[in-house]
Amino acid sequence: MNARPTRILGIDTSCDDTGVGVVELAPDGGIRVLANRVWSQTIHASYGGVMPELASREHVERIDAVTGDALAEAGLTVEDVDVVAATSGPGLVGALLVGLMYGKGLAQALGVPFYAAHHLEGHIFAAASEAELRPPYLALVVSGGHTHLFDVPREGEYVLVGATRDDAAGEAFDKIARLAGLGYPGGPAISEAAQRGDPEAVPFKEPLKGQKGFDFSFSGLKTAALLAHRAGARPEDLAAGFERAAVSFLLKTTLRAAQAHGRDTVVVSGGVAANRALREAFAASPVRAVFPGQGLNTDNGAMIALAGAAALRAGRPPSPLSEGAVAYAPLANA
Ligand code: KG4
Ligand code: ZN
């Protein structure tokens, strides 16, 4: 019915990144990323964690410029936007509110539909930048705040198969990197140091060995790293040993779940999906592993635009403009 592609602008301000992206949905259902701009806040570095009030304030200051940059990158003007999508949760409420209100205001001013998006659904749909993503599939979301494994039997239906019992995967990378003095964010720092280390030097036991379910846990690996650090282990050996143990644990658990649910496609997304060792391990595994494209692993706006495009394509009705921001919002609905 629509002769030209539909342009969807997506916004994510759930934590400390101001992300705006633009995707287009072709009349044949094909989805393409046109732009992805992220302003990563550095103001929190000296606090050792994200300061919610500062994050909100920075989003307010940056959102308009980042949106302008994303539209320029896409070669569009604001009048070309057909649909607006923004993250409504989960995340820091004050931070979420900035992108959500900006998105709703923009949709209302332009007179176009608005979609409130779930942050984790955004992470999953980031992989739609690389491959046609149609259920059924399994989705592993591994970020700084989440380690969740979902079965996706149908479009828009998410069944929680497993989750972390303590730290998120990215959180473990960040904490061990800090312990070993490797810097922040920990994921890339560990990955880089691991290449110079000996993965055999520090013993790391497989977490939750023998479990029947598909849960995750990183506290044991963290304790092992702490004890080894106190005993004088080299940071690069800690990094190599931890990375290998974490990757093997994530892979094994996910492959068991894929087999149990009869899925041969696995989406791996979230910040930790940028990890090279994890990508190589999944690529060499028997499942068809789909990862987000470059710049789409960590928090961004294009993934929210991709989730909006998928919702639109599936015929989901737009969200009411009364939609609020929510700190806690489970994705699984079954
Ligand atoms: O998805 P994201 O930007 O934020 C959340 O929604 O939490 O993920 C950030 C997390 C951080 O913990 C960071 O250390 C981790 O992703 N990360 C990585 C890599 N790049 C980022 N972890 C492992 N290897 C990487 N290359
Ligand atoms: Zn995230």
Coordinates of C-alpha atoms and ligand atoms in Angstrom, one line a residue:
M1 CA 0.0 0.0 0.0
N2 CA 2.9 2.3 0.7
A3 CA 5.0 2.9 -2.4
R4 CA 7.9 4.4 -0.6
P5 CA 9.8 3.0 2.4
T6 CA 8.6 4.0 5.9
R7 CA 11.2 5.8 7.9
I8 CA 11.3 5.1 11.6
L9 CA 13.3 7.2 14.1
G10 CA 14.3 5.3 17.3
I11 CA 15.5 6.8 20.6
D12 CA 17.1 5.1 23.6
T13 CA 18.0 7.1 26.7
S14 CA 17.7 4.2 29.2
C15 CA 21.0 4.6 30.9
D16 CA 24.1 6.7 30.1
D17 CA 24.1 6.7 26.3
T18 CA 22.0 9.1 24.3
G19 CA 21.1 7.0 21.2
V20 CA 19.1 8.0 18.1
G21 CA 18.9 5.9 15.0
V22 CA 16.9 5.8 11.8
V23 CA 15.8 2.7 9.8
E24 CA 13.6 2.2 6.8
L25 CA 11.0 -0.5 6.3
A26 CA 10.6 -1.3 2.6
P27 CA 7.2 -2.1 1.1
D28 CA 8.4 -5.7 0.8
G29 CA 9.1 -5.9 4.5
G30 CA 12.9 -5.5 4.2
I31 CA 14.5 -3.5 7.0
R32 CA 17.7 -1.3 6.6
V33 CA 19.6 0.9 9.1
L34 CA 20.1 4.4 7.7
A35 CA 21.8 6.0 10.7
N36 CA 22.9 5.3 14.2
R37 CA 24.3 8.1 16.5
V38 CA 25.3 7.6 20.1
W39 CA 26.5 10.1 22.5
S40 CA 28.3 8.2 25.3
Q41 CA 28.4 10.1 28.6
T42 CA 31.8 10.3 30.2
I43 CA 30.7 12.5 33.2
H44 CA 30.2 9.3 35.3
A45 CA 33.8 8.0 35.0
S46 CA 35.0 9.6 38.2
Y47 CA 32.1 8.1 40.2
G48 CA 32.8 4.5 39.3
G49 CA 29.1 4.0 38.2
V50 CA 26.3 5.9 36.5
M51 CA 24.8 8.8 38.5
P52 CA 21.1 8.8 37.5
E53 CA 20.5 12.6 37.9
L54 CA 23.6 13.5 35.9
A55 CA 22.6 11.0 33.2
S56 CA 19.1 12.6 32.9
R57 CA 20.6 16.1 32.7
E58 CA 23.0 15.1 30.0
H59 CA 20.3 13.4 27.9
V60 CA 18.3 16.7 28.1
E61 CA 21.3 18.6 26.8
R62 CA 22.2 16.2 24.0
I63 CA 19.0 14.6 22.7
D64 CA 18.2 17.4 20.2
A65 CA 21.7 17.5 18.7
V66 CA 22.0 13.7 18.5
T67 CA 18.6 13.5 16.7
G68 CA 19.8 16.2 14.2
D69 CA 23.0 14.2 13.6
A70 CA 21.1 11.0 13.1
L71 CA 18.8 12.6 10.6
A72 CA 21.7 14.2 8.8
E73 CA 23.5 10.8 8.6
A74 CA 20.4 9.3 7.1
G75 CA 20.1 12.2 4.6
L76 CA 16.7 13.1 5.9
T77 CA 14.9 16.0 7.5
V78 CA 12.6 15.7 10.4
E79 CA 9.6 16.0 8.1
D80 CA 10.7 12.7 6.4
V81 CA 10.0 10.8 9.7
D82 CA 7.0 8.5 9.4
V83 CA 7.1 6.8 12.8
V84 CA 8.8 7.5 16.1
A85 CA 9.8 4.8 18.6
A86 CA 11.4 5.3 22.0
T87 CA 12.4 3.1 24.9
S88 CA 9.9 3.2 27.8
G89 CA 11.7 0.7 30.0
P90 CA 13.4 -0.9 31.7
G91 CA 16.1 1.5 32.8
L92 CA 16.7 4.6 34.9
V93 CA 13.4 6.4 35.1
G94 CA 14.7 9.9 34.9
A95 CA 16.9 9.0 31.9
L96 CA 14.1 7.1 30.1
L97 CA 11.7 10.0 30.5
V98 CA 13.9 12.3 28.5
G99 CA 13.9 10.1 25.3
L100 CA 10.3 9.0 25.8
M101 CA 9.0 12.5 26.2
Y102 CA 11.1 13.8 23.3
G103 CA 9.9 11.0 21.1
K104 CA 6.2 11.4 22.0
G105 CA 6.5 15.2 21.5
L106 CA 8.1 14.7 18.1
A107 CA 5.5 12.1 17.0
Q108 CA 2.7 14.5 18.1
A109 CA 4.2 17.5 16.4
L110 CA 4.7 15.6 13.2
G111 CA 1.3 13.8 13.5
V112 CA 2.8 10.4 13.1
P113 CA 2.4 7.1 15.0
F114 CA 4.4 6.5 18.2
Y115 CA 5.7 3.1 19.5
A116 CA 7.0 2.7 23.0
A117 CA 9.7 0.0 22.9
H118 CA 11.1 -2.4 25.4
H119 CA 14.8 -2.0 25.8
L120 CA 15.5 -5.8 25.6
E121 CA 13.3 -6.2 22.6
G122 CA 15.5 -3.4 21.1
H123 CA 18.7 -5.4 21.9
I124 CA 17.2 -8.5 20.2
F125 CA 16.1 -6.6 17.1
A126 CA 19.6 -5.0 16.8
A127 CA 20.4 -8.4 15.1
A128 CA 17.8 -7.6 12.4
S129 CA 20.4 -5.3 10.9
E130 CA 22.3 -8.3 9.8
A131 CA 19.8 -11.0 8.9
E132 CA 16.1 -11.4 8.3
L133 CA 14.9 -12.1 11.8
R134 CA 11.7 -14.2 11.9
P135 CA 10.7 -16.5 14.8
P136 CA 11.2 -19.1 16.0
Y137 CA 14.6 -18.5 17.5
L138 CA 16.4 -18.3 20.8
A139 CA 17.7 -14.9 22.1
L140 CA 20.6 -14.4 24.5
V141 CA 20.8 -10.8 25.7
V142 CA 24.1 -10.2 27.5
S143 CA 24.7 -6.6 28.6
G144 CA 25.8 -4.6 31.6
G145 CA 22.4 -4.9 33.1
H146 CA 21.0 -8.1 31.7
T147 CA 21.8 -11.8 31.1
H148 CA 18.6 -13.2 29.8
L149 CA 17.8 -16.2 27.6
F150 CA 14.4 -16.0 25.8
D151 CA 12.6 -18.4 23.5
V152 CA 10.8 -16.5 20.8
P153 CA 8.2 -18.9 19.3
R154 CA 6.2 -16.2 17.5
E155 CA 6.6 -12.5 16.6
G156 CA 6.2 -10.4 19.8
E157 CA 6.1 -13.5 22.2
Y158 CA 9.0 -14.0 24.6
V159 CA 9.3 -16.9 27.0
L160 CA 12.1 -16.5 29.6
V161 CA 14.2 -19.7 29.5
G162 CA 17.0 -18.6 31.9
A163 CA 18.5 -15.6 33.6
T164 CA 21.4 -14.7 35.8
R165 CA 21.1 -15.4 39.5
D166 CA 23.5 -12.7 40.4
D167 CA 25.6 -10.4 38.2
A168 CA 25.0 -9.7 34.6
A169 CA 27.7 -10.9 32.2
G170 CA 28.8 -7.4 31.3
E171 CA 28.8 -6.4 35.0
A172 CA 31.3 -9.3 35.7
F173 CA 33.5 -8.1 32.8
D174 CA 33.4 -4.6 34.3
K175 CA 34.1 -5.6 37.9
I176 CA 36.9 -8.0 37.1
A177 CA 38.5 -5.4 34.8
R178 CA 38.3 -2.9 37.6
L179 CA 39.8 -5.4 40.1
A180 CA 42.7 -6.1 37.7
G181 CA 43.2 -2.4 37.0
L182 CA 42.4 -2.8 33.3
G183 CA 40.0 0.3 33.1
Y184 CA 36.4 0.9 32.1
P185 CA 34.4 -0.2 30.3
G186 CA 35.6 -3.6 31.3
G187 CA 34.5 -5.7 28.3
P188 CA 36.8 -4.3 25.7
A189 CA 39.6 -3.9 28.2
I190 CA 39.4 -7.6 29.3
S191 CA 39.2 -8.7 25.6
E192 CA 42.3 -6.8 24.7
A193 CA 44.3 -7.9 27.7
A194 CA 43.2 -11.5 27.3
Q195 CA 45.1 -11.7 24.0
R196 CA 48.4 -11.2 25.9
G197 CA 47.5 -13.6 28.7
D198 CA 47.6 -17.3 29.4
P199 CA 44.1 -18.8 29.9
E200 CA 45.5 -21.7 31.8
A201 CA 47.4 -19.7 34.4
V202 CA 44.4 -19.0 36.7
P203 CA 41.9 -21.8 37.3
F204 CA 38.2 -20.9 36.7
K205 CA 35.5 -23.5 37.5
E206 CA 32.5 -23.7 35.2
P207 CA 29.5 -22.1 37.1
L208 CA 26.3 -24.0 37.9
K209 CA 27.9 -27.2 36.6
G210 CA 25.4 -30.0 36.2
Q211 CA 22.3 -27.8 36.3
K212 CA 19.3 -29.0 34.4
G213 CA 18.0 -25.5 33.7
F214 CA 19.5 -22.7 31.7
D215 CA 20.4 -20.1 34.4
F216 CA 23.6 -18.1 34.6
S217 CA 25.8 -17.0 37.5
F218 CA 29.0 -15.0 37.5
S219 CA 29.7 -14.6 41.2
G220 CA 31.9 -17.7 41.4
L221 CA 34.0 -16.5 38.5
K222 CA 34.3 -13.1 40.2
T223 CA 35.4 -14.6 43.5
A224 CA 38.0 -16.8 41.7
A225 CA 39.3 -13.7 40.1
L226 CA 39.5 -11.8 43.4
L227 CA 41.4 -14.7 45.1
A228 CA 43.8 -15.0 42.2
H229 CA 44.4 -11.3 42.1
R230 CA 45.2 -11.3 45.8
A231 CA 47.6 -14.2 45.2
G232 CA 49.4 -12.0 42.6
A233 CA 48.0 -13.2 39.3
R234 CA 48.9 -11.1 36.3
P235 CA 46.0 -9.0 35.0
E236 CA 46.3 -10.4 31.4
D237 CA 46.2 -14.0 32.8
L238 CA 43.1 -13.1 34.8
A239 CA 41.5 -11.6 31.8
A240 CA 42.3 -14.6 29.5
G241 CA 41.1 -17.1 32.1
F242 CA 37.9 -15.3 32.9
E243 CA 37.0 -14.5 29.3
R244 CA 37.5 -18.1 28.3
A245 CA 35.4 -19.4 31.2
A246 CA 32.6 -16.8 30.7
V247 CA 32.4 -17.5 26.9
S248 CA 32.3 -21.3 27.4
F249 CA 29.6 -21.0 30.0
L250 CA 27.4 -18.7 27.9
L251 CA 27.9 -20.9 24.8
K252 CA 27.3 -24.2 26.6
T253 CA 24.1 -23.1 28.4
T254 CA 22.7 -21.5 25.3
L255 CA 23.4 -24.5 23.1
R256 CA 21.7 -26.8 25.6
A257 CA 18.6 -24.5 25.7
A258 CA 18.6 -24.4 21.8
Q259 CA 18.5 -28.1 21.7
A260 CA 15.9 -28.4 24.4
H261 CA 13.6 -26.0 22.6
G262 CA 14.4 -27.3 19.1
R263 CA 15.7 -24.0 17.8
D264 CA 18.5 -23.7 15.3
T265 CA 18.8 -19.9 15.2
V266 CA 20.2 -18.0 18.1
V267 CA 20.4 -14.2 18.4
V268 CA 23.2 -13.0 20.6
S269 CA 22.9 -9.3 21.5
G270 CA 23.7 -6.6 24.1
G271 CA 27.1 -5.1 24.9
V272 CA 28.9 -8.4 25.6
A273 CA 27.9 -9.6 22.1
A274 CA 30.7 -7.3 20.9
N275 CA 33.1 -9.7 22.4
R276 CA 35.3 -11.4 19.7
A277 CA 35.9 -14.6 21.6
L278 CA 32.1 -15.0 22.1
R279 CA 31.4 -14.3 18.4
E280 CA 34.0 -16.9 17.3
A281 CA 32.7 -19.5 19.7
F282 CA 29.1 -19.1 18.5
A283 CA 30.2 -19.0 14.8
A284 CA 32.0 -22.3 15.2
S285 CA 29.0 -23.9 17.0
P286 CA 26.3 -26.0 15.3
V287 CA 23.6 -23.2 15.6
R288 CA 23.0 -20.3 13.2
A289 CA 24.2 -17.5 15.4
V290 CA 23.0 -13.9 14.5
F291 CA 24.8 -11.0 16.0
P292 CA 24.0 -7.2 15.7
G293 CA 26.0 -5.2 13.2
Q294 CA 28.8 -2.9 14.2
G295 CA 27.8 -0.2 16.7
L296 CA 24.6 -2.0 17.5
N297 CA 25.7 -4.3 20.3
T298 CA 25.8 -1.7 23.1
D299 CA 22.9 0.7 23.8
N300 CA 21.8 2.7 20.7
G301 CA 18.7 4.2 19.1
A302 CA 18.8 2.2 15.8
M303 CA 17.9 -1.0 17.7
I304 CA 14.8 0.8 19.0
A305 CA 13.9 1.9 15.5
L306 CA 14.4 -1.7 14.4
A307 CA 12.1 -2.9 17.1
G308 CA 9.6 -0.3 16.0
A309 CA 9.9 -1.4 12.4
A310 CA 9.2 -5.0 13.4
A311 CA 6.2 -4.0 15.5
L312 CA 4.9 -2.0 12.5
R313 CA 5.5 -4.9 10.1
A314 CA 3.7 -7.3 12.5
G315 CA 0.7 -5.0 12.5
R316 CA 0.9 -4.1 16.2
P317 CA -1.1 -1.0 17.0
P318 CA 0.8 2.2 18.0
S319 CA 1.2 3.1 21.7
P320 CA -0.9 5.7 23.4
L321 CA 0.9 8.9 24.2
S322 CA 0.0 8.3 27.8
E323 CA 2.6 5.6 27.9
G324 CA 5.0 6.2 30.9
A325 CA 8.5 5.2 31.7
V326 CA 9.1 2.1 33.8
A327 CA 12.2 1.1 35.7
Y328 CA 11.3 -2.5 35.9
A329 CA 9.5 -4.2 33.0
P330 CA 9.9 -7.9 32.4
L331 CA 9.8 -8.8 28.7
A332 CA 8.6 -12.3 28.9
N333 CA 4.8 -12.6 28.6
A334 CA 4.4 -16.3 28.9
Ligands
KG4_1 O1 24.1 -3.1 26.2 P1 25.0 -2.2 27.0 O2 25.6 -1.0 26.3 O3 24.3 -1.6 28.2 C1 23.3 -2.2 29.0 O4 22.2 -2.2 28.6 O5 23.7 -2.7 30.1 O6 26.2 -3.1 27.5 C2 27.3 -2.6 28.2 C3 28.2 -3.8 28.7 C4 29.3 -3.4 29.6 O7 29.3 -4.1 30.8 C5 30.6 -3.7 28.8 O8 31.7 -4.0 29.6 C6 30.1 -4.8 27.9 O9 28.8 -4.5 27.6 N1 30.9 -5.0 26.7 C7 31.7 -6.0 26.5 C8 32.4 -5.8 25.3 N2 32.1 -4.5 24.8 C9 31.1 -4.0 25.8 N3 31.9 -7.2 27.2 C10 32.7 -8.1 26.6 N4 33.5 -7.9 25.5 C11 33.4 -6.8 24.8 N5 34.1 -6.6 23.7
ZN2 ZN 21.1 -2.2 27.0

